[in-house]
Amino acid sequence: MINWLNFSMFLYLILFPGKDLLAQAVEEKASPPNIVIIFADDMGYGDIKALNPLSKIETPALDALVEGGISFSNAHASASVCTPSRFGLLTGEYAFRTPAAARGIGGFTPPVMDTNRVTMATFLQKAGYRTGIVGKWHLGLEWVTKDGNAAVLDAASGYSNVDYSRPVQTGPNDFGFDYSFIHPASLDIPPYVFLENHRTLDPEVILTTDVYPRRKENTEFSWDKKHSNDQAVYWEKGVWWRQGEMAPSFRVADCLDEITAQGLAFIERQSADTPFFLYLPLTGPHTPWLPSEAHKGKSGAGLYGDFVMDIDQVVARIQEQLRHQGLLENTLLIFSSDNGAYWPEEEILLYGHDSNRGLRGQKGDVWDGGHRVPLLLSWPKGIREKASYPGLVSLTDLFATVAGLLDQKIPDGAAMDSYSFLPVVQGDMEYQARTEMVHHSSSGMFAIRTSEWKFIDGLGSGGFTYPGRLEPEKGGPRGQLYRIAEDTYERDNLFAAYPRMVEQLKSQLEEIKNQ
């Protein structure tokens, strides 16, 4: 049987010997790119030197991504806290549409989505990709328990009713990942264990306080002490984790290194014969801030800045592994963060380092500092020139963009809040993928933005910055309205001056929420 595509290419090249466009198209169609998403935890846009010349942190590997690819100056997580942001990235959908996914969760919470959910991993798996997740999951697990009841942590003893000798019944492998090596939640939330393909490694657990003293002699409490109780390990600002069960071999300071090693091992098992997708959600620079000895004291932003240097080194190591195996050229490498940095005004004043680069608020907040994130794309074969894209982009949009790149249709009903920015990847910096976006704070305060305006349906930050929520004064504004195109710091509340715009944006917000 004649292969008409190959015959057409052969005939084309005979007739037009100086042309190779069809050959290039066939080659790219035949070899879709590998996809690696490195997802930092609580890292700010302003931490990356190439995005913020005033950054006190050296980030050479991330700077190289900026110089060799596309950076996005107006990219946002779908929410300003861990779980809903990760849900949005993987599903292409705002987390508020799935109530269980719309808030931060613990390490024993059941899965926040059903197993019939189409994720980016499910989609790529069906497209012929080998898929893997290595790192922080934080989307819930269905643990098997000793008493048959729901998994729960006893705060008094520090122990749970989980039977770690048995595999979890529902986890990442049920959501499109062929391989999984995960930590259940954040690195300051128990249990402190690794699971490989749903089985807990080293299942005979102890308590964190069996290894780590709760306090050190020189311990001084800081603004972050409010997140832990007297049972938690707290050594200094940023260096704390909650009490709970821990595998005997688990060490908090080694967690990032272990995740990196397992990510490198996953890549090492791949080849150019089959495309692969690696989702690498890191546990840093989220608390506890435990930088390596190589970087301790090397930044100008304290332990946090030193830890960001470790994140930069992870990027360098992943790139080097891909290069070593001849896979870097055709790998779409995506770097981002799940929300803005947890970096209050106290730290900006202390170090002169603005982790969220000139934006109001921080992690958890509905203000832009809570959800504007770094987004960097590198793909040597497909992106050959440095570019910066100013248009509005959500991390939910990665799903549709990947689908467009592969020329694959997203199943009906999936990724409903995902808009492809593929033309941007192809070099069109004037393209606008979306005209509006909804923001969602840690306490459930909502906002909607357009290219010019941002309306917040409430008063206060909605998150970690004080005051989180304010009651309206009599006759005063009931929400916030900013001309965001000009007032990027969200200082001048125009709510009372533009009632029709408030009404229009609030109606638009409710319509999107109720879809």
Short mmCIF file of C-alpha atoms in Angstrom, two decimals:
data_model
loop_
_atom_site.label_atom_id
_atom_site.label_comp_id
_atom_site.label_asym_id
_atom_site.label_seq_id
_atom_site.Cartn_x
_atom_site.Cartn_y
_atom_site.Cartn_z
CA MET A 1 0.00 0.00 0.00
CA ILE A 2 1.30 3.49 -0.88
CA ASN A 3 1.96 5.83 2.03
CA TRP A 4 0.41 8.89 0.41
CA LEU A 5 1.82 11.32 2.95
CA ASN A 6 5.39 10.16 2.34
CA PHE A 7 4.80 10.01 -1.43
CA SER A 8 3.44 13.59 -1.39
CA MET A 9 6.48 14.77 0.52
CA PHE A 10 8.78 12.98 -1.96
CA LEU A 11 6.99 14.54 -4.95
CA TYR A 12 7.02 17.97 -3.29
CA LEU A 13 10.77 17.85 -2.71
CA ILE A 14 11.41 16.80 -6.35
CA LEU A 15 9.31 19.66 -7.69
CA PHE A 16 10.60 22.18 -5.14
CA PRO A 17 14.09 21.04 -4.13
CA GLY A 18 14.85 24.21 -2.18
CA LYS A 19 11.85 23.82 0.07
CA ASP A 20 11.75 21.74 3.25
CA LEU A 21 8.59 23.04 4.92
CA LEU A 22 6.54 19.91 4.32
CA ALA A 23 9.37 17.71 5.55
CA GLN A 24 9.60 19.83 8.69
CA ALA A 25 5.84 19.61 9.23
CA VAL A 26 5.89 15.83 8.81
CA GLU A 27 8.82 15.51 11.19
CA GLU A 28 7.15 17.64 13.86
CA LYS A 29 3.88 15.74 13.44
CA ALA A 30 5.74 12.44 13.77
CA SER A 31 7.68 13.48 16.88
CA PRO A 32 5.55 15.49 19.32
CA PRO A 33 7.54 17.22 22.04
CA ASN A 34 8.19 15.79 25.45
CA ILE A 35 6.57 17.95 28.12
CA VAL A 36 8.09 18.71 31.52
CA ILE A 37 6.30 21.00 33.99
CA ILE A 38 8.43 22.11 36.94
CA PHE A 39 6.00 23.57 39.46
CA ALA A 40 7.53 25.52 42.34
CA ASP A 41 5.66 25.90 45.62
CA ASP A 42 5.05 29.47 46.90
CA MET A 43 7.63 31.13 44.64
CA GLY A 44 7.18 34.71 43.49
CA TYR A 45 7.53 36.28 40.06
CA GLY A 46 10.04 38.77 41.46
CA ASP A 47 12.43 36.09 42.71
CA ILE A 48 13.77 35.42 39.21
CA LYS A 49 16.61 37.81 38.39
CA ALA A 50 15.77 38.02 34.69
CA LEU A 51 12.20 39.09 35.55
CA ASN A 52 13.21 41.44 38.35
CA PRO A 53 16.63 43.13 38.09
CA LEU A 54 16.30 44.17 41.76
CA SER A 55 15.97 40.56 42.94
CA LYS A 56 18.44 39.67 45.70
CA ILE A 57 18.57 36.07 44.47
CA GLU A 58 20.83 34.63 41.78
CA THR A 59 18.83 32.38 39.43
CA PRO A 60 21.08 31.53 36.45
CA ALA A 61 19.12 28.49 35.20
CA LEU A 62 15.79 30.30 35.29
CA ASP A 63 17.39 33.37 33.72
CA ALA A 64 18.54 31.14 30.86
CA LEU A 65 14.96 29.96 30.34
CA VAL A 66 13.89 33.60 30.04
CA GLU A 67 16.69 34.36 27.59
CA GLY A 68 16.00 31.32 25.42
CA GLY A 69 12.22 31.08 25.48
CA ILE A 70 8.98 32.88 26.24
CA SER A 71 8.26 34.60 29.55
CA PHE A 72 4.76 35.74 30.55
CA SER A 73 4.44 38.97 32.52
CA ASN A 74 0.70 38.65 33.17
CA ALA A 75 0.26 34.97 34.01
CA HIS A 76 -1.86 33.93 36.99
CA ALA A 77 -2.56 30.80 38.97
CA SER A 78 -6.25 29.92 38.98
CA ALA A 79 -6.28 30.43 42.76
CA SER A 80 -3.87 31.90 45.30
CA VAL A 81 -3.31 28.77 47.40
CA CYS A 82 -1.97 25.24 46.83
CA THR A 83 -4.77 22.74 46.20
CA PRO A 84 -7.13 24.77 43.97
CA SER A 85 -4.18 26.03 41.93
CA ARG A 86 -2.90 22.48 41.29
CA PHE A 87 -6.40 21.33 40.44
CA GLY A 88 -6.69 24.14 37.90
CA LEU A 89 -3.35 23.34 36.29
CA LEU A 90 -4.13 19.65 35.80
CA THR A 91 -7.82 19.93 34.88
CA GLY A 92 -8.01 23.23 32.99
CA GLU A 93 -10.91 24.22 35.21
CA TYR A 94 -11.45 26.73 38.01
CA ALA A 95 -11.42 24.85 41.30
CA PHE A 96 -14.50 26.65 42.64
CA ARG A 97 -16.56 24.50 40.25
CA THR A 98 -15.57 21.49 42.39
CA PRO A 99 -16.14 22.52 46.03
CA ALA A 100 -13.81 19.90 47.50
CA ALA A 101 -10.94 21.33 45.44
CA ALA A 102 -11.61 24.98 46.22
CA ARG A 103 -9.66 25.18 49.50
CA GLY A 104 -6.35 24.12 51.00
CA ILE A 105 -6.41 20.55 52.34
CA GLY A 106 -4.39 18.37 54.70
CA GLY A 107 -2.42 15.18 54.14
CA PHE A 108 -5.29 12.85 55.07
CA THR A 109 -8.05 14.49 53.00
CA PRO A 110 -9.70 12.20 50.40
CA PRO A 111 -9.26 12.97 46.68
CA VAL A 112 -10.79 16.29 45.65
CA MET A 113 -11.82 14.99 42.22
CA ASP A 114 -13.52 11.90 40.82
CA THR A 115 -11.52 9.30 38.96
CA ASN A 116 -13.52 9.96 35.78
CA ARG A 117 -12.05 13.47 35.66
CA VAL A 118 -10.07 14.20 32.48
CA THR A 119 -6.71 15.64 33.53
CA MET A 120 -3.82 16.81 31.40
CA ALA A 121 -2.12 13.53 32.29
CA THR A 122 -5.17 11.50 31.19
CA PHE A 123 -5.28 13.45 27.95
CA LEU A 124 -1.58 12.97 27.20
CA GLN A 125 -1.69 9.33 28.20
CA LYS A 126 -4.40 8.71 25.60
CA ALA A 127 -2.32 10.67 23.08
CA GLY A 128 0.47 8.12 23.46
CA TYR A 129 2.62 9.77 26.13
CA ARG A 130 4.31 8.03 29.03
CA THR A 131 3.21 10.05 32.02
CA GLY A 132 4.73 10.56 35.46
CA ILE A 133 4.37 12.72 38.53
CA VAL A 134 7.22 13.19 40.96
CA GLY A 135 6.80 15.54 43.92
CA LYS A 136 4.05 17.22 45.90
CA TRP A 137 0.55 15.89 45.16
CA HIS A 138 -1.78 17.82 47.52
CA LEU A 139 -4.97 16.76 45.75
CA GLY A 140 -6.04 14.16 48.29
CA LEU A 141 -5.56 10.41 48.71
CA GLU A 142 -7.90 7.61 49.65
CA TRP A 143 -5.95 6.02 52.48
CA VAL A 144 -6.75 2.57 53.83
CA THR A 145 -7.30 2.78 57.59
CA LYS A 146 -6.93 0.34 60.47
CA ASP A 147 -10.48 0.86 61.72
CA GLY A 148 -12.30 1.22 58.39
CA ASN A 149 -13.22 4.84 59.11
CA ALA A 150 -12.10 7.90 57.20
CA ALA A 151 -8.44 8.81 57.62
CA VAL A 152 -7.96 11.30 60.42
CA LEU A 153 -5.09 12.68 62.46
CA ASP A 154 -5.37 12.69 66.24
CA ALA A 155 -3.90 16.08 67.12
CA ALA A 156 -3.21 15.11 70.74
CA SER A 157 -1.06 12.06 69.98
CA GLY A 158 0.18 13.02 66.53
CA TYR A 159 -0.83 9.64 65.13
CA SER A 160 -3.50 8.76 62.57
CA ASN A 161 -5.60 5.67 61.90
CA VAL A 162 -3.92 5.05 58.52
CA ASP A 163 -2.58 1.60 57.66
CA TYR A 164 0.59 2.55 55.81
CA SER A 165 1.36 -1.08 54.96
CA ARG A 166 -1.46 -1.06 52.39
CA PRO A 167 -1.54 0.95 49.14
CA VAL A 168 -3.86 3.94 48.87
CA GLN A 169 -7.05 3.06 47.02
CA THR A 170 -7.15 6.27 44.98
CA GLY A 171 -4.21 8.44 44.05
CA PRO A 172 -2.28 9.95 41.13
CA ASN A 173 -2.19 6.73 39.11
CA ASP A 174 -5.98 6.97 38.85
CA PHE A 175 -5.71 10.40 37.21
CA GLY A 176 -3.60 9.59 34.18
CA PHE A 177 -0.14 9.04 35.61
CA ASP A 178 1.60 5.81 34.60
CA TYR A 179 4.16 6.39 37.34
CA SER A 180 3.95 8.33 40.59
CA PHE A 181 6.41 9.16 43.34
CA ILE A 182 4.82 11.67 45.68
CA HIS A 183 4.75 13.41 49.02
CA PRO A 184 1.05 13.68 50.03
CA ALA A 185 0.87 17.43 50.71
CA SER A 186 3.08 20.39 51.66
CA LEU A 187 6.34 19.75 53.46
CA ASP A 188 5.00 21.27 56.68
CA ILE A 189 1.92 18.98 56.71
CA PRO A 190 1.90 15.33 57.87
CA PRO A 191 2.26 12.55 57.01
CA TYR A 192 5.92 12.85 56.07
CA VAL A 193 6.23 9.85 53.77
CA PHE A 194 6.89 9.04 50.13
CA LEU A 195 4.53 6.91 48.08
CA GLU A 196 5.59 5.16 44.89
CA ASN A 197 2.72 4.00 42.70
CA HIS A 198 0.36 4.26 45.69
CA ARG A 199 2.54 2.25 48.10
CA THR A 200 4.13 3.94 51.11
CA LEU A 201 7.87 3.48 51.23
CA ASP A 202 9.17 2.65 54.70
CA PRO A 203 5.66 2.24 56.23
CA GLU A 204 6.68 1.84 59.90
CA VAL A 205 6.05 5.42 60.99
CA ILE A 206 7.37 7.41 63.94
CA LEU A 207 6.61 10.97 65.05
CA THR A 208 8.50 14.00 63.76
CA THR A 209 9.35 14.91 67.35
CA ASP A 210 11.09 11.54 67.79
CA VAL A 211 13.79 12.93 65.49
CA TYR A 212 13.48 16.72 65.68
CA PRO A 213 13.33 18.86 68.85
CA ARG A 214 10.34 21.18 68.96
CA ARG A 215 12.51 24.20 69.73
CA LYS A 216 16.15 25.17 69.64
CA GLU A 217 17.86 27.18 72.34
CA ASN A 218 17.81 30.36 70.28
CA THR A 219 14.29 29.99 68.86
CA GLU A 220 12.44 33.26 68.29
CA PHE A 221 8.87 33.30 67.01
CA SER A 222 7.98 35.39 63.96
CA TRP A 223 4.91 36.24 61.87
CA ASP A 224 4.54 32.66 60.61
CA LYS A 225 4.16 31.13 64.08
CA LYS A 226 0.39 31.56 63.72
CA HIS A 227 0.32 28.57 61.34
CA SER A 228 1.61 26.10 63.92
CA ASN A 229 0.72 25.09 67.48
CA ASP A 230 2.88 24.29 70.48
CA GLN A 231 3.26 20.66 69.34
CA ALA A 232 4.87 21.65 66.05
CA VAL A 233 8.57 21.85 65.33
CA TYR A 234 9.44 25.55 65.14
CA TRP A 235 13.10 26.60 65.07
CA GLU A 236 12.99 30.04 63.46
CA LYS A 237 11.12 32.10 60.88
CA GLY A 238 10.30 29.87 57.94
CA VAL A 239 11.77 26.75 59.54
CA TRP A 240 8.83 24.85 60.99
CA TRP A 241 6.61 21.87 60.31
CA ARG A 242 3.58 20.44 62.02
CA GLN A 243 3.82 17.43 64.27
CA GLY A 244 2.72 14.11 62.82
CA GLU A 245 3.72 10.74 61.49
CA MET A 246 6.98 10.35 59.59
CA ALA A 247 8.71 7.42 57.92
CA PRO A 248 11.85 6.50 59.91
CA SER A 249 14.04 7.13 56.86
CA PHE A 250 12.35 10.42 55.90
CA ARG A 251 14.29 13.61 56.53
CA VAL A 252 12.64 16.95 55.92
CA ALA A 253 15.81 18.66 54.71
CA ASP A 254 16.41 15.92 52.12
CA CYS A 255 12.93 15.95 50.59
CA LEU A 256 13.68 18.28 47.68
CA ASP A 257 16.83 16.34 46.81
CA GLU A 258 14.92 13.06 46.80
CA ILE A 259 12.18 14.47 44.57
CA THR A 260 14.81 15.82 42.18
CA ALA A 261 16.63 12.47 42.09
CA GLN A 262 13.41 10.61 41.33
CA GLY A 263 12.51 13.13 38.63
CA LEU A 264 15.91 12.63 37.01
CA ALA A 265 15.46 8.86 37.24
CA PHE A 266 12.11 9.08 35.47
CA ILE A 267 13.70 11.04 32.61
CA GLU A 268 16.57 8.56 32.47
CA ARG A 269 14.06 5.78 31.77
CA GLN A 270 12.70 7.63 28.73
CA SER A 271 13.88 7.69 25.13
CA ALA A 272 13.17 9.57 21.92
CA ASP A 273 11.03 6.68 20.71
CA THR A 274 8.02 7.61 22.85
CA PRO A 275 7.08 11.11 24.05
CA PHE A 276 6.77 11.60 27.80
CA PHE A 277 5.09 13.98 30.21
CA LEU A 278 6.71 14.67 33.58
CA TYR A 279 4.84 16.77 36.12
CA LEU A 280 7.43 17.78 38.73
CA PRO A 281 5.70 19.72 41.54
CA LEU A 282 8.43 20.69 44.01
CA THR A 283 8.05 21.08 47.77
CA GLY A 284 10.07 24.29 47.84
CA PRO A 285 10.48 27.13 48.43
CA HIS A 286 7.39 26.55 50.62
CA THR A 287 8.14 26.31 54.34
CA PRO A 288 10.18 24.84 55.89
CA TRP A 289 12.93 26.96 54.38
CA LEU A 290 15.79 24.48 54.50
CA PRO A 291 18.31 25.42 51.81
CA SER A 292 21.25 23.20 50.97
CA GLU A 293 24.64 23.93 52.51
CA ALA A 294 25.83 24.96 49.05
CA HIS A 295 23.39 27.88 48.98
CA LYS A 296 22.92 28.76 52.64
CA GLY A 297 23.78 32.41 53.15
CA LYS A 298 24.38 32.97 49.43
CA SER A 299 21.30 35.07 48.57
CA GLY A 300 20.33 38.49 49.81
CA ALA A 301 16.87 37.35 50.88
CA GLY A 302 17.55 35.13 53.89
CA LEU A 303 16.78 31.43 54.09
CA TYR A 304 13.91 31.83 51.64
CA GLY A 305 16.17 33.34 48.99
CA ASP A 306 18.78 30.64 49.59
CA PHE A 307 16.07 28.00 49.10
CA VAL A 308 15.01 29.62 45.82
CA MET A 309 18.59 29.09 44.64
CA ASP A 310 18.03 25.36 45.26
CA ILE A 311 14.94 25.52 43.05
CA ASP A 312 17.02 27.14 40.32
CA GLN A 313 19.52 24.29 40.63
CA VAL A 314 16.71 21.74 40.15
CA VAL A 315 15.91 23.39 36.81
CA ALA A 316 19.58 23.20 35.81
CA ARG A 317 19.80 19.51 36.69
CA ILE A 318 16.64 18.61 34.79
CA GLN A 319 17.92 20.43 31.71
CA GLU A 320 21.30 18.73 31.95
CA GLN A 321 19.68 15.27 32.18
CA LEU A 322 17.57 16.02 29.11
CA ARG A 323 20.63 17.30 27.26
CA HIS A 324 22.66 14.24 28.24
CA GLN A 325 20.02 11.94 26.73
CA GLY A 326 19.59 14.03 23.60
CA LEU A 327 16.04 14.94 24.60
CA LEU A 328 16.36 18.65 25.39
CA GLU A 329 15.90 19.90 21.82
CA ASN A 330 12.40 18.47 21.56
CA THR A 331 11.24 19.01 25.14
CA LEU A 332 8.74 21.72 26.03
CA LEU A 333 9.97 22.74 29.48
CA ILE A 334 7.48 24.79 31.49
CA PHE A 335 8.34 26.47 34.79
CA SER A 336 5.79 28.11 37.04
CA SER A 337 4.56 28.38 40.63
CA ASP A 338 1.27 27.47 42.29
CA ASN A 339 0.69 30.98 43.69
CA GLY A 340 2.50 34.12 44.71
CA ALA A 341 5.17 34.01 47.38
CA TYR A 342 4.30 34.09 51.09
CA TRP A 343 6.31 37.25 51.52
CA PRO A 344 4.71 39.94 53.70
CA GLU A 345 5.71 43.59 53.96
CA GLU A 346 7.97 42.76 56.91
CA GLU A 347 10.24 40.72 54.66
CA ILE A 348 10.27 43.30 51.87
CA LEU A 349 11.43 45.94 54.37
CA LEU A 350 13.93 43.59 56.03
CA TYR A 351 15.73 42.45 52.90
CA GLY A 352 14.83 45.03 50.28
CA HIS A 353 13.65 42.12 48.16
CA ASP A 354 10.16 42.17 46.65
CA SER A 355 9.30 38.55 45.89
CA ASN A 356 6.03 39.51 44.19
CA ARG A 357 7.64 42.41 42.32
CA GLY A 358 5.64 45.50 42.97
CA LEU A 359 2.24 43.89 43.39
CA ARG A 360 -0.06 44.21 46.36
CA GLY A 361 -0.49 41.21 48.63
CA GLN A 362 0.99 37.74 48.84
CA LYS A 363 0.03 34.06 48.79
CA GLY A 364 -3.61 33.51 49.70
CA ASP A 365 -4.71 37.04 48.75
CA VAL A 366 -7.18 38.06 46.06
CA TRP A 367 -4.86 40.96 45.21
CA ASP A 368 -2.43 40.31 42.36
CA GLY A 369 0.48 39.39 44.64
CA GLY A 370 -1.50 36.30 45.61
CA HIS A 371 -1.89 34.79 42.17
CA ARG A 372 0.43 36.44 39.59
CA VAL A 373 3.12 33.80 38.99
CA PRO A 374 6.22 33.32 36.88
CA LEU A 375 5.53 31.34 33.71
CA LEU A 376 8.46 30.40 31.49
CA LEU A 377 8.41 28.22 28.37
CA SER A 378 11.47 26.76 26.71
CA TRP A 379 11.47 24.46 23.67
CA PRO A 380 14.66 24.68 21.56
CA LYS A 381 13.08 22.95 18.57
CA GLY A 382 9.91 25.05 18.59
CA ILE A 383 10.82 28.34 20.30
CA ARG A 384 13.96 29.79 18.80
CA GLU A 385 13.79 33.43 19.87
CA LYS A 386 13.42 35.16 23.20
CA ALA A 387 10.02 36.78 23.69
CA SER A 388 7.96 38.33 26.46
CA TYR A 389 4.19 38.05 26.33
CA PRO A 390 2.12 40.72 28.16
CA GLY A 391 -1.31 39.20 27.55
CA LEU A 392 -3.57 37.65 30.15
CA VAL A 393 -2.89 33.94 30.76
CA SER A 394 -4.09 31.47 33.39
CA LEU A 395 -2.33 28.26 34.34
CA THR A 396 -5.61 26.56 33.42
CA ASP A 397 -4.74 27.51 29.83
CA LEU A 398 -1.81 25.10 29.64
CA PHE A 399 -4.21 22.20 29.05
CA ALA A 400 -5.79 23.68 25.90
CA THR A 401 -2.43 24.94 24.67
CA VAL A 402 -0.90 21.47 24.90
CA ALA A 403 -3.94 20.02 23.15
CA GLY A 404 -3.57 22.57 20.36
CA LEU A 405 0.12 21.84 20.05
CA LEU A 406 -0.66 18.16 19.48
CA ASP A 407 -3.66 18.94 17.27
CA GLN A 408 -5.80 16.83 19.60
CA LYS A 409 -9.40 17.55 20.58
CA ILE A 410 -10.19 17.91 24.27
CA PRO A 411 -13.11 15.64 25.27
CA ASP A 412 -16.47 17.37 25.62
CA GLY A 413 -17.02 18.79 29.08
CA ALA A 414 -13.33 18.80 30.01
CA ALA A 415 -11.02 21.79 30.61
CA MET A 416 -13.89 24.27 30.36
CA ASP A 417 -11.79 27.17 31.70
CA SER A 418 -8.79 26.53 29.46
CA TYR A 419 -8.01 28.82 26.51
CA SER A 420 -5.20 27.93 24.12
CA PHE A 421 -2.38 30.43 23.70
CA LEU A 422 -0.69 28.26 21.07
CA PRO A 423 -0.25 31.22 18.66
CA VAL A 424 1.93 32.83 21.34
CA VAL A 425 4.12 29.71 21.46
CA GLN A 426 4.34 29.98 17.67
CA GLY A 427 5.58 33.57 17.93
CA ASP A 428 2.48 35.79 17.78
CA MET A 429 2.94 38.14 20.75
CA GLU A 430 -0.12 40.16 19.72
CA TYR A 431 -2.52 37.24 20.16
CA GLN A 432 -5.10 37.44 22.97
CA ALA A 433 -6.25 34.09 24.28
CA ARG A 434 -8.69 35.48 26.85
CA THR A 435 -10.41 38.75 27.68
CA GLU A 436 -11.19 38.07 31.33
CA MET A 437 -10.13 35.88 34.23
CA VAL A 438 -11.57 34.95 37.62
CA HIS A 439 -9.42 35.01 40.76
CA HIS A 440 -10.11 33.04 43.91
CA SER A 441 -8.49 33.73 47.31
CA SER A 442 -7.73 31.26 50.10
CA SER A 443 -10.86 32.30 52.01
CA GLY A 444 -13.12 32.16 48.95
CA MET A 445 -13.20 35.84 48.00
CA PHE A 446 -13.67 36.26 44.24
CA ALA A 447 -12.47 38.77 41.70
CA ILE A 448 -12.71 39.21 37.96
CA ARG A 449 -10.33 41.11 35.74
CA THR A 450 -10.33 42.36 32.17
CA SER A 451 -7.52 44.08 30.32
CA GLU A 452 -8.46 47.36 32.04
CA TRP A 453 -10.44 46.61 35.20
CA LYS A 454 -10.37 44.37 38.26
CA PHE A 455 -13.45 43.95 40.45
CA ILE A 456 -13.17 42.25 43.86
CA ASP A 457 -16.41 41.10 45.44
CA GLY A 458 -15.54 42.04 49.01
CA LEU A 459 -13.25 44.15 51.16
CA GLY A 460 -9.84 43.14 52.45
CA SER A 461 -7.20 40.79 51.08
CA GLY A 462 -9.34 37.66 51.19
CA GLY A 463 -6.23 35.82 52.34
CA PHE A 464 -3.13 36.06 54.52
CA THR A 465 -2.54 39.81 54.49
CA TYR A 466 -4.29 41.66 57.31
CA PRO A 467 -7.16 42.45 57.20
CA GLY A 468 -8.43 39.36 55.45
CA ARG A 469 -12.01 40.61 55.36
CA LEU A 470 -13.67 43.89 56.25
CA GLU A 471 -17.32 44.68 56.80
CA PRO A 472 -18.54 47.62 54.68
CA GLU A 473 -19.05 50.90 56.47
CA LYS A 474 -22.46 52.51 56.24
CA GLY A 475 -22.71 54.18 52.86
CA GLY A 476 -19.22 52.99 51.95
CA PRO A 477 -18.05 50.66 49.17
CA ARG A 478 -19.03 47.00 49.43
CA GLY A 479 -16.21 45.83 47.21
CA GLN A 480 -13.14 46.94 45.33
CA LEU A 481 -12.72 48.22 41.79
CA TYR A 482 -9.33 49.05 40.33
CA ARG A 483 -8.28 50.31 36.92
CA ILE A 484 -5.72 47.55 36.90
CA ALA A 485 -4.08 48.60 33.62
CA GLU A 486 -2.86 51.78 35.34
CA ASP A 487 -3.15 51.02 39.06
CA THR A 488 -1.18 47.77 39.19
CA TYR A 489 -0.72 48.07 42.97
CA GLU A 490 -4.50 48.22 43.55
CA ARG A 491 -4.36 51.35 45.66
CA ASP A 492 -7.19 53.53 44.31
CA ASN A 493 -10.55 51.88 44.95
CA LEU A 494 -12.96 53.27 42.32
CA PHE A 495 -15.95 51.23 43.47
CA ALA A 496 -18.09 54.28 44.29
CA ALA A 497 -17.06 56.21 41.18
CA TYR A 498 -18.05 53.62 38.59
CA PRO A 499 -21.27 51.88 39.74
CA ARG A 500 -22.16 50.71 36.23
CA MET A 501 -18.77 49.07 35.77
CA VAL A 502 -19.16 47.40 39.17
CA GLU A 503 -22.59 46.11 38.16
CA GLN A 504 -21.31 44.86 34.80
CA LEU A 505 -18.28 43.05 36.22
CA LYS A 506 -20.20 41.55 39.13
CA SER A 507 -22.80 40.20 36.69
CA GLN A 508 -20.03 38.81 34.48
CA LEU A 509 -18.38 37.18 37.51
CA GLU A 510 -21.60 35.52 38.62
CA GLU A 511 -22.26 34.26 35.12
CA ILE A 512 -18.85 32.57 34.95
CA LYS A 513 -19.19 31.13 38.45
CA ASN A 514 -22.60 29.64 37.60
CA GLN A 515 -21.63 28.07 34.28
#
